[in-house]
Amino acid sequence: MRTDTGKAVHLEDYKETDFVLERVDLTFELDPKETKLTARSLYHRREGAGADAPLVLDGDELNMTSLLLDGVEMPREHYEENGRQLIISNLPAEIAFEITVETLLSPSTNTELMGLYRSNGVYCTQCEAEGFRRMTYAYDRPDSLGVYTTHIIADKTSCPIMLSNGNCLGGAPYGGDKHFVSWFDPHPKPSYLFALVAGDLGVVEDTFTTMTGREVTLKIYVEHGKEPRAAYAMDALKRSMKWDEEVFGREYDLDIFMIVAVSDFNMGAMENKGLNIFNDKYVLADPETATDVDYANIEAIIAHEYFHNWTGNRITCRDWFQLCLKEGLTVFRDHEFSADQRSRAVKRIAEVRRLKADQFPEDGGPLAHPVRPTTYKEINNFYTATVYEKGAEVTRMISVILGRKAFKAGMDLYFERHDGQAVTIEDYIKCFEDASGADLTQFALWYHQAGTPLISVSTDYDAGKGVFTLSLEQMIPATPGQPNKVPMHIPLSFALLLPDGSKAEPESIDGGDVSKGVIHLRERKQVLTFTGLPTRPALSLNRGFSAPVNIQFDQNPADLALIANHDDDLFSRWYAVTELALPELIMATASIRANGAADFSDTLVDTLVSVAGDEKLEPAFRSQVLALPSESDIAREIARDTDPDAIHAARNALLKAVALKGATVFAQLFDRMKTPDAFSPDAESAGKRALRNAALFYLAHAEDSPARAFSAFDTATNMTDLSQALTVLAHEFPDSDETKEALRAFLARYSDNALVLDKWFSVQASAPGHGTLERVKALMTHPQFNAENPNRVRALAGTFAFANPTGFARPDGEGFTFLAEQVLAIDKRNPQLAARLLTALRSWHSLEQGRASHARAALLSVEQNDSLSIDVRDIVERMLAA
Ligand code: TRP
Ligand code: ZN
């Protein structure tokens, strides 16, 4: 029985609970089909709450077998169950009382992966956001903090390992084949941070000594035999703990920190107090099975979940509208960590690419919502790129506006003032205001107004007077529910570059608030004048992507080339190449549509070739430049009436032109950047591999033969090189014998490694062209396809829908029909996964008419189904409404 009602929840309706939770004592008697959970909770009536207000607890699909008040069975007329709530009346007015709820759970048939479920024989829980209520009746909301004790009783042989939050109190045999163990977590926490794991797992152990000299035990649990593949995650964990002490002054607060890797998981990982649970994709790595991207993701996600211990756990959210309070801030923290561990500029480029690929389309389509939404129907649908990535950008802007020192002071005040509390975005902003004296009222609009601001830029230079004029205008597009916007405070980092690449120093700057290289745009329109400039400077604007905005600026190619070659901000150099390429790619797309041909300027092609061969630049940076704007980047820029086939052809034409002109450079890079015998996953080595594989990709376009990629596949000594060679084969030479052989060999070699097999599926699903759909359908019936495993579903259907514009949006609409069928099938088992998959259509409005009407038909076919989950219904309705 589904128990959600799908009624909207509104921020303005927030009310404190009538009762205060104090302690929770949970006993799980684990069994695949009949787990008995006895939950004893101590409450007292809140001061000011009505003397006869009932206790209203949340529940979802529960089978309650007993209900006691202070150990005595509750009279039937004192409570009622309505499917999603347990409402208890006649409760004491002044004294604390204990409610005991007994429920029966069936973890082995829980396919939603929320609440208590089993993954590969391992019992585990996922409680964020509202999974705890799938185990027992509770105040399942983040502002209800309790101190938890957990007892686990299970079979000795199948569950030698039994874990929960906090510190272990000990265990003992429990009669028969069973044993029990107890855990106590002294830190009050909301229910969403509760976790339990039980099963037969291997473990890797280490220790970390904190800044005050306390020794913390570190344990990573994985399936038996996979222990060696947890070494990198352990290393990343220790570096994260050290970094959080050094940079944010945050020390870990329990005697033990545990991570468990499971193979069935809806998201990346979960920050349960002292017991993080991870999608094993983000724990397991070795050179033979993990790519450099996998290593970087593991490092970032291990850090992210660990950092939540302070930003999320010690200080949590008052309600789910405040989700960005923990997620945006924690993403900002993990970005900073990765930047410090790797190359800051390259990390920033990767972040911006991702922001533009995931968040900008969301913000520009029917699913647009503010970083802090004010209403939702299904909170799971709000774990979005906007909340996470734009949320991180908003915190980054606070650090740009206040400067390093004042930002740090604001963070310190936040930790000091709100430790142990469940707070709001207003509380967060107030800390920065109080610590710095700044007024962030206008800036706070970033949390409330959805849509990516568009800044129109024009410049003028008066040679006679030596005056440079900069006109800025901001426009924030209308988004669902927000037709009209007001101007925001937008911090734009900038520099004026002279022809030799040095920075111009104006005598005076008038017309706006400019300090320390940052323009504070606050008005709708602002005109700045820079005097004392004998030479016309080139404007490098939004350096480091100081604000997450779109910029409309018809900048001349010579200025862009100057920035691309000389700016001392590497990010800006990358950005300038992108800005050089995009207008030409857009023109080329139009000319492909008009007459089937396209050409590109020498400035662009030469710039790309010269960056490729510039030994002064780090290899990772060069590979980022060579990656070019993606097909979806180009589509987003074109914005309306887009034709994915024409975009693909135009981009391929540029690849070919660069490949032919730079063939010698690429051949040299391919030889020189070879990975040495001793593999290292560090950023510099990864950068060389990235550059070498970019060269291989261009060479495939220049040589028009699978031979080189096949030999690269044959001789690869690590998964990065192997999977890149396979990608070149499968994408550029899909019908060649070499490709068939490589796919066969890859499958044979890794048939018992699920994470590597995911790559085999996704390489094929992302092959461009109209024929891929048939391939994907065939792969759905492959013996190794597993519709119950979210990683596998994402690898095949997800990759196809999100990362294959020509295949998915093929002109006959069959790709969309396929997605609709998959969403409906998956929805029956796992609504969260289904809803997320459906968001692949979020930019359907911008497609050309034929494709758009097919997309709409596919959405309608989903909408017409009357047994949809709340999750899918919410997405499909928003997608069709706008
Ligand atoms: N809080 C998790 C994070 O670190 C997100 C998450 C993990 C999650 N599993 C989930 C959210 C399940 C919703 C449902 O970002
Ligand atoms: Zn998070």
Short mmCIF file of N, CA, C and O in Angstrom, two decimals, residues 109 136 150 207 223 255 280 303 305 315 461 511 549 577 669 861 878:
data_model
loop_
_atom_site.label_atom_id
_atom_site.label_comp_id
_atom_site.label_asym_id
_atom_site.label_seq_id
_atom_site.Cartn_x
_atom_site.Cartn_y
_atom_site.Cartn_z
N THR A 109 12.23 -7.74 0.65
CA THR A 109 11.32 -7.35 -0.43
C THR A 109 11.23 -5.83 -0.57
O THR A 109 10.40 -5.31 -1.31
N THR A 136 9.64 2.55 11.59
CA THR A 136 8.79 2.69 12.77
C THR A 136 8.13 4.06 12.75
O THR A 136 8.56 4.95 12.00
N THR A 150 21.12 1.51 20.06
CA THR A 150 20.64 0.52 19.10
C THR A 150 21.14 -0.87 19.48
O THR A 150 22.34 -1.05 19.72
N THR A 207 44.03 4.01 11.74
CA THR A 207 43.72 4.95 12.81
C THR A 207 44.08 6.36 12.35
O THR A 207 44.87 6.54 11.44
N GLU A 223 32.81 -6.15 0.68
CA GLU A 223 32.63 -7.59 0.50
C GLU A 223 33.97 -8.30 0.65
O GLU A 223 35.01 -7.75 0.28
N ASP A 255 34.90 7.88 18.86
CA ASP A 255 36.11 7.05 18.92
C ASP A 255 36.31 6.24 17.65
O ASP A 255 37.37 5.66 17.43
N ASP A 280 29.16 1.29 -3.59
CA ASP A 280 30.54 0.76 -3.65
C ASP A 280 31.35 1.35 -4.81
O ASP A 280 32.57 1.34 -4.80
N ALA A 303 35.38 12.59 1.05
CA ALA A 303 35.54 13.87 1.75
C ALA A 303 34.17 14.48 2.04
O ALA A 303 33.90 14.91 3.16
N GLU A 305 31.16 13.18 2.44
CA GLU A 305 30.40 12.54 3.52
C GLU A 305 31.08 12.79 4.87
O GLU A 305 30.42 13.04 5.87
N ILE A 315 25.57 20.35 12.99
CA ILE A 315 24.59 21.42 12.71
C ILE A 315 23.73 20.91 11.56
O ILE A 315 24.23 20.69 10.46
N TYR A 461 35.92 52.00 -25.89
CA TYR A 461 37.22 52.57 -25.53
C TYR A 461 37.41 53.89 -26.26
O TYR A 461 37.25 53.96 -27.48
N GLY A 511 31.44 54.74 -11.09
CA GLY A 511 30.15 54.25 -11.53
C GLY A 511 29.72 52.96 -10.87
O GLY A 511 28.67 52.41 -11.21
N VAL A 549 26.68 32.57 -13.64
CA VAL A 549 25.80 33.31 -14.54
C VAL A 549 26.15 33.01 -15.99
O VAL A 549 27.22 32.49 -16.29
N VAL A 577 38.87 30.12 -24.47
CA VAL A 577 38.85 29.19 -25.62
C VAL A 577 37.42 28.73 -25.88
O VAL A 577 36.95 28.66 -27.03
N LEU A 669 52.19 13.59 -28.52
CA LEU A 669 51.60 13.50 -27.18
C LEU A 669 51.23 12.06 -26.86
O LEU A 669 51.44 11.58 -25.74
N SER A 861 2.41 10.03 -22.05
CA SER A 861 2.16 8.59 -21.85
C SER A 861 2.53 8.17 -20.43
O SER A 861 1.95 7.24 -19.88
N ARG A 878 5.38 18.62 -13.40
CA ARG A 878 6.13 19.88 -13.53
C ARG A 878 6.71 20.01 -14.94
O ARG A 878 6.78 21.08 -15.51
#
